[in-house]
Short mmCIF file of C-alpha atoms and ligand atoms in Angstrom, two decimals:
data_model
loop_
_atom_site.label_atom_id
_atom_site.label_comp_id
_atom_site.label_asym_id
_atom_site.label_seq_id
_atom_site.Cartn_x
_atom_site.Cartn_y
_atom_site.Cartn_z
CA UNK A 1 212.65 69.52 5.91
CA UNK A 2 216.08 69.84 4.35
CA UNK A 3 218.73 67.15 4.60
CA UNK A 4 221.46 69.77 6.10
CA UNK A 5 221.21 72.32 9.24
CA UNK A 6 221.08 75.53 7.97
CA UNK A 7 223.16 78.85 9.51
CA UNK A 8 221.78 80.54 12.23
CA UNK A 9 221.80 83.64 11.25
CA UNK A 10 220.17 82.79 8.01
CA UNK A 11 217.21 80.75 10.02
CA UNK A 12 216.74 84.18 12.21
CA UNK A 13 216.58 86.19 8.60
CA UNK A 14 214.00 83.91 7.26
CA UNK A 15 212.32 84.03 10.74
CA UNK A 16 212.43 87.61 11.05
CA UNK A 17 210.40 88.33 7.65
CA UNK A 18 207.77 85.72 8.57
CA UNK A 19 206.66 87.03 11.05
CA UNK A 20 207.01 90.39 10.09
CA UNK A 21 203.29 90.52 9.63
CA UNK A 22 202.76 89.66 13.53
CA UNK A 23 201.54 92.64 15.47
CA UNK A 24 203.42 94.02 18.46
CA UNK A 25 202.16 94.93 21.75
CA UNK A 26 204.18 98.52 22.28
CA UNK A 27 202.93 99.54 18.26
CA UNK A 28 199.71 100.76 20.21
CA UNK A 29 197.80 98.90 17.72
CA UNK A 30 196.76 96.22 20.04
CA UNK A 31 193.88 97.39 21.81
CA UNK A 32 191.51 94.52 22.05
CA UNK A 33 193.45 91.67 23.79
CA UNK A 34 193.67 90.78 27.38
CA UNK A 35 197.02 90.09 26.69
CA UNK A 36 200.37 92.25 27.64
CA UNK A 37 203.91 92.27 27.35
CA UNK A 38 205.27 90.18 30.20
CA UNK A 39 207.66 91.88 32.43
CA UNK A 40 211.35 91.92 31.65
CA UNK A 41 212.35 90.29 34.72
CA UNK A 42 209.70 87.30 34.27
CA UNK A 43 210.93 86.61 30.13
CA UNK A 44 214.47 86.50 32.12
CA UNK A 45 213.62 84.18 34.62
CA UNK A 46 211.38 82.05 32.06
CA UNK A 47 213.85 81.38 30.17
CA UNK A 48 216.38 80.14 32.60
CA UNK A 49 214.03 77.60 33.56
CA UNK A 50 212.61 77.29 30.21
CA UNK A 51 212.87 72.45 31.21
CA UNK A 52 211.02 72.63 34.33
CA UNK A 53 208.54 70.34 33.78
CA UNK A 54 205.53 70.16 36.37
CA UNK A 55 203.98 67.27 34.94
CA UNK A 56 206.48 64.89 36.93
CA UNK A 57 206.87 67.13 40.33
CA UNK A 58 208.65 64.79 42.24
CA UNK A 59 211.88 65.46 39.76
CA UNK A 60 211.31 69.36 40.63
CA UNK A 61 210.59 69.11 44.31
CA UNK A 62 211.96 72.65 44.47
CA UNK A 63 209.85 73.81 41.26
CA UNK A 64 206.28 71.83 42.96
CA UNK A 65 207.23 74.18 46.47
CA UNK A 66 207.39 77.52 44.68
CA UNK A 67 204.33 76.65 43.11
CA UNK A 68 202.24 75.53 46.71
CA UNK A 69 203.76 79.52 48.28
CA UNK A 70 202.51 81.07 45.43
CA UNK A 71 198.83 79.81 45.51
CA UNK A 72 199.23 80.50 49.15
CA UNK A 73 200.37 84.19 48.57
CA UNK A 74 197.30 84.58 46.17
CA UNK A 75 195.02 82.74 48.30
CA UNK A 76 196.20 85.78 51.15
CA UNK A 77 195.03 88.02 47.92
CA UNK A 78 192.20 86.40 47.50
CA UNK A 79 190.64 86.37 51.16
CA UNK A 80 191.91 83.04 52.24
CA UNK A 81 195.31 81.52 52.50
CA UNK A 82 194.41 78.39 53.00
CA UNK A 83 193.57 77.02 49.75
CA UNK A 84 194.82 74.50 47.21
CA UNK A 85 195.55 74.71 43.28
CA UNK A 86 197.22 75.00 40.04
CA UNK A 87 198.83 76.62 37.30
CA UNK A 88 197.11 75.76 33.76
CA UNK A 89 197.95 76.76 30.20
CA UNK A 90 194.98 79.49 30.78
CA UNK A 91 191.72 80.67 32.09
CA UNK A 92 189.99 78.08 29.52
CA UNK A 93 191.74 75.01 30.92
CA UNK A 94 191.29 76.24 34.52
CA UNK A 95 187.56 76.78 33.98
CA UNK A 96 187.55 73.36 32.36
CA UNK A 97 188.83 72.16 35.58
CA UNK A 98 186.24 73.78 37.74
CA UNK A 99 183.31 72.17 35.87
CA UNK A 100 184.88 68.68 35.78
CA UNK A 101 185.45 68.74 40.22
CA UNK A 102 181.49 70.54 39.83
CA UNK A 103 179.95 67.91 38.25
CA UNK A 104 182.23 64.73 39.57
CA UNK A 105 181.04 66.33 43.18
CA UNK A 106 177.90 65.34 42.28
CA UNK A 107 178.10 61.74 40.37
CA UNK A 108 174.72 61.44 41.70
CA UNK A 109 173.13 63.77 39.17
CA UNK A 110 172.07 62.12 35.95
CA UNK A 111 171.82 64.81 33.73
CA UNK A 112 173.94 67.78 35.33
CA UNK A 113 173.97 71.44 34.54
CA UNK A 114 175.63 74.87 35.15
CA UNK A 115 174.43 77.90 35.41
CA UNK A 116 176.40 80.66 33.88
CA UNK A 117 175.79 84.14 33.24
CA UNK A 118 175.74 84.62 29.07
CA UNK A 119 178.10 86.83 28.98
CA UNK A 120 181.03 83.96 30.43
CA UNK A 121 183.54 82.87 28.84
CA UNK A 122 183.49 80.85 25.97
CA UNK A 123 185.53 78.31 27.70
CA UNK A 124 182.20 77.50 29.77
CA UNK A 125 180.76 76.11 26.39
CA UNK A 126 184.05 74.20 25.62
CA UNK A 127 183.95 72.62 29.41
CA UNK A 128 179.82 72.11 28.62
CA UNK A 129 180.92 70.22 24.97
CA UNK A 130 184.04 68.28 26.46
CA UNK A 131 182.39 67.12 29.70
CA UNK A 132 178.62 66.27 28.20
CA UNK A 133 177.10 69.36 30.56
CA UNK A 134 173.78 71.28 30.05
CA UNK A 135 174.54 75.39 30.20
CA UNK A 136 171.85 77.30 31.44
CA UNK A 137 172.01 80.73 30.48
CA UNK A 138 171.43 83.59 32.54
CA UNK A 139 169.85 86.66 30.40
CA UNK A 140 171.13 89.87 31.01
CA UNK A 141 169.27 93.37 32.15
CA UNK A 142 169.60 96.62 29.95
CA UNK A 143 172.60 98.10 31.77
CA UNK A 144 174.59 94.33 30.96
CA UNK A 145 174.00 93.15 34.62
CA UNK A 146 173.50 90.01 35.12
CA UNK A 147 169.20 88.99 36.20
CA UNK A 148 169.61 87.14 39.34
CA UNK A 149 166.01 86.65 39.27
CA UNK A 150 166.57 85.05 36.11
CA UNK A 151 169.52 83.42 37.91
CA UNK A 152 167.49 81.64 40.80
CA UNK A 153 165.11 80.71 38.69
CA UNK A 154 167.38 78.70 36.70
CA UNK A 155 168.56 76.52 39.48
CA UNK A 156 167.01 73.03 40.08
CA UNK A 157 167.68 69.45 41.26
CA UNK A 158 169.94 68.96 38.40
CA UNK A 159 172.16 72.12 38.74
CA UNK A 160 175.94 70.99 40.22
CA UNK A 161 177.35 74.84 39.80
CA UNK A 162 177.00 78.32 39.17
CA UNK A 163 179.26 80.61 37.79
CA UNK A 164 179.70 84.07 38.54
CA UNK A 165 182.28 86.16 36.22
CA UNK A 166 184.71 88.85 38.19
CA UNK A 167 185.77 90.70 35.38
CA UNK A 168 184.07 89.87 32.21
CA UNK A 169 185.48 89.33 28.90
CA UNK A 170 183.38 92.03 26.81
CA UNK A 171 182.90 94.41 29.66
CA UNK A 172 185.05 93.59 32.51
CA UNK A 173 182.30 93.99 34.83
CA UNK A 174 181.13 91.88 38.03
CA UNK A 175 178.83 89.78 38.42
CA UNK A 176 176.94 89.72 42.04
CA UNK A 177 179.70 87.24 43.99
CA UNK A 178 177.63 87.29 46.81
CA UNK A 179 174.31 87.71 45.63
CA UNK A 180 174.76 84.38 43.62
CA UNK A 181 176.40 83.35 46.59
CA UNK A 182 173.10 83.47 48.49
CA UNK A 183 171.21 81.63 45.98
CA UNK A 184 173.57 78.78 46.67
CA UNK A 185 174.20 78.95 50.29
CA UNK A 186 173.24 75.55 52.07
CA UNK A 187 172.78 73.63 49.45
CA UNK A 188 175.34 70.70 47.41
CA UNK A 189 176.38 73.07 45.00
CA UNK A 190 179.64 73.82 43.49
CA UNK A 191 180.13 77.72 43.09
CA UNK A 192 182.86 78.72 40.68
CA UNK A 193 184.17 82.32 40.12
CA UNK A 194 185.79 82.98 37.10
CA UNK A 195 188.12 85.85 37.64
CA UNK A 196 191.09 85.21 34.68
CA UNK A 197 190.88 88.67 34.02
CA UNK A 198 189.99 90.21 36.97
CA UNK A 199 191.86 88.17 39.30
CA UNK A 200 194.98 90.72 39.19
CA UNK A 201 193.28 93.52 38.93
CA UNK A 202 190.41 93.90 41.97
CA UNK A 203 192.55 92.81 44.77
CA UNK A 204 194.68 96.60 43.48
CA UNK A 205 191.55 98.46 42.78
CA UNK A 206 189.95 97.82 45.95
CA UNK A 207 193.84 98.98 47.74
CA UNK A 208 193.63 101.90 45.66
CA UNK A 209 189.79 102.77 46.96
CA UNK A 210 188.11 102.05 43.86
CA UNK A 211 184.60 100.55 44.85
CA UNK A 212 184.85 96.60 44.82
CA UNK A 213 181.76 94.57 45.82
CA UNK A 214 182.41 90.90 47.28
CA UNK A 215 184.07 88.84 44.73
CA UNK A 216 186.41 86.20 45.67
CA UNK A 217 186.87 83.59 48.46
CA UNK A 218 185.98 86.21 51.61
CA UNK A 219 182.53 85.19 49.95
CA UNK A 220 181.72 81.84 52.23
CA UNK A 221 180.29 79.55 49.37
CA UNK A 222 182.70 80.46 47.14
CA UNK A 223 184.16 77.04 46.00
CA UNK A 224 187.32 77.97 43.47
CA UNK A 225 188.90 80.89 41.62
CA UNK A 226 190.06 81.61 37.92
CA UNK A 227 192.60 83.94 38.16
CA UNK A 228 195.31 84.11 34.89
CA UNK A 229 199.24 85.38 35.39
CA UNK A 230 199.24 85.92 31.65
CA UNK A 231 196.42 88.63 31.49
CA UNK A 232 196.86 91.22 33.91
CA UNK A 233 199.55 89.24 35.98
CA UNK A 234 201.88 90.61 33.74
CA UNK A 235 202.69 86.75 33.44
CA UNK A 236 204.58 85.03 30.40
CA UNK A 237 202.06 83.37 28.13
CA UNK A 238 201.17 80.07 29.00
CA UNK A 239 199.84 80.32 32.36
CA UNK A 240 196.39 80.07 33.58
CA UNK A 241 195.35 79.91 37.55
CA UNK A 242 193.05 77.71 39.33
CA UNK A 243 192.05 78.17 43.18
CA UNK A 244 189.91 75.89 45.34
CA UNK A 245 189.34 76.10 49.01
CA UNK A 246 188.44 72.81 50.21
CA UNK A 247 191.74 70.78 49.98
CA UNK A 248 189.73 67.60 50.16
CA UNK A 249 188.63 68.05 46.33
CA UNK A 250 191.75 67.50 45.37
CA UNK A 251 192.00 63.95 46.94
CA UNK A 252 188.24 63.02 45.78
CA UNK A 253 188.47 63.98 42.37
CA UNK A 254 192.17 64.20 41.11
CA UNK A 255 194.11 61.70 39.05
CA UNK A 256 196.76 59.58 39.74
CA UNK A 257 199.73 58.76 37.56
CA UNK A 258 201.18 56.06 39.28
CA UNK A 259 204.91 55.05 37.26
CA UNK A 260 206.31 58.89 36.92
CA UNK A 261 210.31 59.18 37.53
CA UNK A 262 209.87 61.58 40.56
CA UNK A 263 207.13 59.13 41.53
CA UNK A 264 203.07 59.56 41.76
CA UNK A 265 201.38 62.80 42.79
CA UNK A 266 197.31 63.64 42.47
CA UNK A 267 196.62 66.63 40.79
CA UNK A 268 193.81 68.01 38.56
CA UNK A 269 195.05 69.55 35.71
CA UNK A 270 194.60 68.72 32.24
CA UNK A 271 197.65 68.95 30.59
CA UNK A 272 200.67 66.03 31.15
CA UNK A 273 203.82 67.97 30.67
CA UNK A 274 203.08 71.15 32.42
CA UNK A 275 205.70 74.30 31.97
CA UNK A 276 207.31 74.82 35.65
CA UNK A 277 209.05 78.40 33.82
CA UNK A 278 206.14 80.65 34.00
CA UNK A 279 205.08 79.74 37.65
CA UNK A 280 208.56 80.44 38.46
CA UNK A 281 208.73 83.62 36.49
CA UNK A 282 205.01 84.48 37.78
CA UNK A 283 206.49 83.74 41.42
CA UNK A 284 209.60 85.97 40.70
CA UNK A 285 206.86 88.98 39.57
CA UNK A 286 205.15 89.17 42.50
CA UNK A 287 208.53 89.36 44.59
CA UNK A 288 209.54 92.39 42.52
CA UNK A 289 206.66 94.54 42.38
CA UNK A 290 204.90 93.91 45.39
CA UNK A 291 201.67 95.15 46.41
CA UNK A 292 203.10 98.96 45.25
CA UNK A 293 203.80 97.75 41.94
CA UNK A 294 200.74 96.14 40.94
CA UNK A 295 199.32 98.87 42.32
CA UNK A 296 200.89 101.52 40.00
CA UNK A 297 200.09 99.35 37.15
CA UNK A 298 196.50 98.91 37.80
CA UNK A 299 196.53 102.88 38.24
CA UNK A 300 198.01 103.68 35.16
CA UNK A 301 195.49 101.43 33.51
CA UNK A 302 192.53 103.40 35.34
CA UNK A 303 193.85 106.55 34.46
CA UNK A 304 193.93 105.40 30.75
CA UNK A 305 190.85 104.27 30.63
CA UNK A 306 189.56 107.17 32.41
CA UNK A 307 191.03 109.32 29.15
CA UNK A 308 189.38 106.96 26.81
CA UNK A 309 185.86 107.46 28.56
CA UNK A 310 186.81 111.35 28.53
CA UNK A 311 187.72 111.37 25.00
CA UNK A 312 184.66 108.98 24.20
CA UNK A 313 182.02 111.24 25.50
CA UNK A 314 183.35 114.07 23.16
CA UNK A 315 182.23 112.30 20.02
CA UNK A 316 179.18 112.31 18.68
CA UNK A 317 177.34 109.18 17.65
CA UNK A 318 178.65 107.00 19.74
CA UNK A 319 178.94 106.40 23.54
CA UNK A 320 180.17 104.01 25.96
CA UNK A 321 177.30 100.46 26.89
CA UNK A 322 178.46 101.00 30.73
CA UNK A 323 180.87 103.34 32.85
CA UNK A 324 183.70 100.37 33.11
CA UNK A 325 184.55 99.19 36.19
CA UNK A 326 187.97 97.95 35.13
CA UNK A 327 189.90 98.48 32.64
CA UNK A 328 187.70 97.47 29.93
CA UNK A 329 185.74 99.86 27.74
CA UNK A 330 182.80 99.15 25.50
CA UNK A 331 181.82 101.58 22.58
CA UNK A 332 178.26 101.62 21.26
CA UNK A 333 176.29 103.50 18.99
CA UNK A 334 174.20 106.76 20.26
CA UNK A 335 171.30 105.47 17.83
CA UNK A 336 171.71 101.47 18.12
CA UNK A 337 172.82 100.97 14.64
CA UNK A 338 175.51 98.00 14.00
CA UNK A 339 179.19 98.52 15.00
CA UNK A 340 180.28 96.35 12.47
CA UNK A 341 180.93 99.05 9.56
CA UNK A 342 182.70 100.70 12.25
CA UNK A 343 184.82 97.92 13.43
CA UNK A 344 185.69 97.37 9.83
CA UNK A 345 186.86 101.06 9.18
CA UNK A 346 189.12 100.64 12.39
CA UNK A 347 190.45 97.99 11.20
CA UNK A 348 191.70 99.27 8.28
CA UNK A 349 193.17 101.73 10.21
CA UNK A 350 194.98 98.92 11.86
CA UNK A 351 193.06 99.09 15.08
CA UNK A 352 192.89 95.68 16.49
CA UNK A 353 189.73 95.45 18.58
CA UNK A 354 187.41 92.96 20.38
CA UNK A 355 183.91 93.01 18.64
CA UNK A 356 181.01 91.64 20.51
CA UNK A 357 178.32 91.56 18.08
CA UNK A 358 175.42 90.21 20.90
CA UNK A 359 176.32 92.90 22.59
CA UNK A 360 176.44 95.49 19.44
CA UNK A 361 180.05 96.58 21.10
CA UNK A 362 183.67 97.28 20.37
CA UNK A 363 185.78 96.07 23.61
CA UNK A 364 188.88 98.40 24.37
CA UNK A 365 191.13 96.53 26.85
CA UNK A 366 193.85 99.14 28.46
CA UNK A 367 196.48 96.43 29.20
CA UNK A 368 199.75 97.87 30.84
CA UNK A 369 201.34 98.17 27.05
CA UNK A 370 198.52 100.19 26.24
CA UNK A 371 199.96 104.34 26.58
CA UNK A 372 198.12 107.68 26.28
CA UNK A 373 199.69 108.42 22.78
CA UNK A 374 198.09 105.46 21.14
CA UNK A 375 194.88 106.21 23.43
CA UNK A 376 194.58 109.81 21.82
CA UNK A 377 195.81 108.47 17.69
CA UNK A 378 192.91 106.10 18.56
CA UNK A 379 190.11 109.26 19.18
CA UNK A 380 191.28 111.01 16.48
CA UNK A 381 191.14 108.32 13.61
CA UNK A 382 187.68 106.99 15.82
CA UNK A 383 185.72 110.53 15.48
CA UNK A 384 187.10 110.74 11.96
CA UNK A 385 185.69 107.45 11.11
CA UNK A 386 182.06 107.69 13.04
CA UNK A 387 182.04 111.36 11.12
CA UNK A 388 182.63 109.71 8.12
CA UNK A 389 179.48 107.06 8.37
CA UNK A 390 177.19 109.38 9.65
CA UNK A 391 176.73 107.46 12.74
N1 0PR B 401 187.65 83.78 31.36
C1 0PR B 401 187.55 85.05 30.96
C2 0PR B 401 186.68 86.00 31.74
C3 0PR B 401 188.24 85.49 29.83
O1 0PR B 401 188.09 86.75 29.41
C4 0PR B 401 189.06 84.58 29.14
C5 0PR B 401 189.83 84.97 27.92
C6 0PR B 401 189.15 83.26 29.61
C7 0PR B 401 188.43 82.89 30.72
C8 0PR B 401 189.99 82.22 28.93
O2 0PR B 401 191.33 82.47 29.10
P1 0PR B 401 192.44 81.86 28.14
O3 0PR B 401 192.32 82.59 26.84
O4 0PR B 401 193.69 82.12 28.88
O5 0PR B 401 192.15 80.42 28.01
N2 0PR B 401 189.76 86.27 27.56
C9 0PR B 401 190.30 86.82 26.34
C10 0PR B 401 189.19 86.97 25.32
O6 0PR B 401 188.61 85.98 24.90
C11 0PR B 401 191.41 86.02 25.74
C12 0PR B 401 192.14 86.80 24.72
C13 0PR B 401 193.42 87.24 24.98
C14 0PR B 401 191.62 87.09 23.50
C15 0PR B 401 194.14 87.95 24.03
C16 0PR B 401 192.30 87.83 22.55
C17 0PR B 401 193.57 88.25 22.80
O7 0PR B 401 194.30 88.94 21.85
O8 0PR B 401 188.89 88.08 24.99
#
């Protein structure tokens, strides 16, 4: 660090070419991430309130309100006002969450585990490392699907949740809510849903009469909800969302800090110091597109992908693994060989995709930055490359 404080608009300079090499969301470059551009209007408000900090609530009484309407206004969205919860730096920390409040529900299993589908998030295997849990996997069928035979099979004496994924990170398809629901019903254990990507998506979908099935808390044993702002929320990045429906968790398994300044609240999340600006902004998004708004989005995002899958079937060699359900597309190859060489040659074309090598698959995600123009430069420079290795 240098002794003297330099001139701004030298620092901005200096800044500007450093990151020169970052990638931009409206290049059309960026087609793998779950990520978007945040709306204007939320950067606006995030910034105003950039020192809001919801780690010490009872200094931004005003702040901690906004934040109880909103999870009620996304309970309403997600079949069931009534529930409790909390913004988080992401879907990793809010999953995180859930499995802690599974597995301190049941202190009275000695060695606990979960049962996830395999094709969750990595933050289950994080959660699994950080909080000494066993994973059991659930195998998937041909068509991706999750084997709920498979599924019952892996629950036992020891198992203190399932998982089921609404939205899934290489495929955005999901899992059987209710089905898994079923397996569960009656019995002591925590059922978590992990919908951080589809979470602001389905509720639109289903408005706009796409075909839905049962995913969120209208399903009775469903215990708590990922659902992330900064993914298709349109939210600023950081913010994560965790749901639960039985308030009473909070009070059995939530910390205490007793000597804050705005004194001591129970709460669940990780994180100490906990950014108040993107609930705010997050809270300010849903006021200004409404329903109608998300629904456009989500439409526009459908009809994209729709052109992808169009422009997709026209070349030769490779196809999609599944007709998505969201806005989530993954490319194969017509004769099973690797995607890798593929994914390489698109990359040096500057395409910046999602490869899932389990699942031999390159992941499209049509985010809301994501246009038709750089949707159609993609299929040309994709057929020229799959001509080009013979695939
Ligand atoms: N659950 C699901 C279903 C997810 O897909 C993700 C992340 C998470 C939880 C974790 O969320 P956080 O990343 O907020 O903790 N899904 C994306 C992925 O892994 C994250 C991502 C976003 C990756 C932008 C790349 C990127 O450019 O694909």
């Amino acid at each position: 660090m240098q002794e003297e404080g330099l001139e701004k608009r030298f620092i901005l300079n200096l800044l500007e070419k450093k990151l020169e090499k970052d990638f931009s969301y409206d290049s059309g470059a960026i087609l793998g991430s779950m990520c978007t551009e945040p709306l204007d209007v939320a950067k606006e408000i995030y910034l105003k309130y950039i020192s809001k900090n919801l780690g010490d609530p009872g200094l931004f009484l005003g702040t901690a309100a906004l934040e109880d309407e909103l999870i009620c206004e996304i309970g309403e969205l997600f079949g069931n006002k009534n529930i409790i919860g909390t913004f988080t730096t992401g879907g990793s920390e809010a999953n995180l969450i859930a499995m802690r409040i599974a597995r301190n529900l049941r202190s009275d299993i000695k060695n606990p585990e979960v049962v996830v589908p395999v094709s969750a998030h990595i933050s289950f295997d994080k959660a699994a490392d950080l909080l000494n849990l066993r994973l059991r996997k659930v195998k998937l069928l041909d068509n991706y699907k999750v084997d709920l035979n498979h599924f019952e099979s892996l629950i036992n004496k020891n198992t203190c949740a399932v998982v089921g994924v609404a939205g899934t990170t290489s495929l955005g398809l999901i899992d059987p809510v209710e089905e898994i629901g079923n397996l569960v019903e009656g019995k002591d254990i925590f059922f978590h849903v992990d919908a951080a990507f589809g979470g602001f998506v389905l509720p639109f979908l289903k408005r706009l009469g796409y075909q839905v099935p049962l995913w969120d808390f209208s399903v009775k044993s469903v215990g708590s909800i990922t659902a992330d702002p900064h993914k298709m929320g349109l939210g600023v990045i950081p913010s994560g969302g965790y749901f639960v429906k039985d308030a009473s968790i909070l009070q059995k398994t939530g910390f205490e800090i007793p000597y804050l300044a705005g004194g001591p609240f129970k709460h669940f999340h990780i994180v100490g110091t906990r950014p108040g600006g993107p609930i705010i902004a997050f809270w300010v998004i849903l006021k200004y597109l409404g329903i109608n708004g998300f629904n456009e989005i989500v439409k526009k995002c459908m009809d994209n992908t729709e052109y992808l899958v169009q422009r997709i079937s026209e070349i030769r060699g490779i196809k999609l693994a599944v007709d998505p359900v969201m806005n989530v597309v993954g490319i194969t190859t017509e004769n099973g060989v690797s995607i890798c060489e593929l994914e390489k040659a698109l990359r040096n074309d500057n395409w910046m995709l999602g490869k899932f090598l389990d699942l031999n698959l390159i992941r499209v995600v049509i985010m809301p930055h994501v246009k038709r123009e750089h949707l159609s430069n993609f299929a040309v420079d994709l057929e020229k490359i799959v001509k080009k290795l013979k695939l």
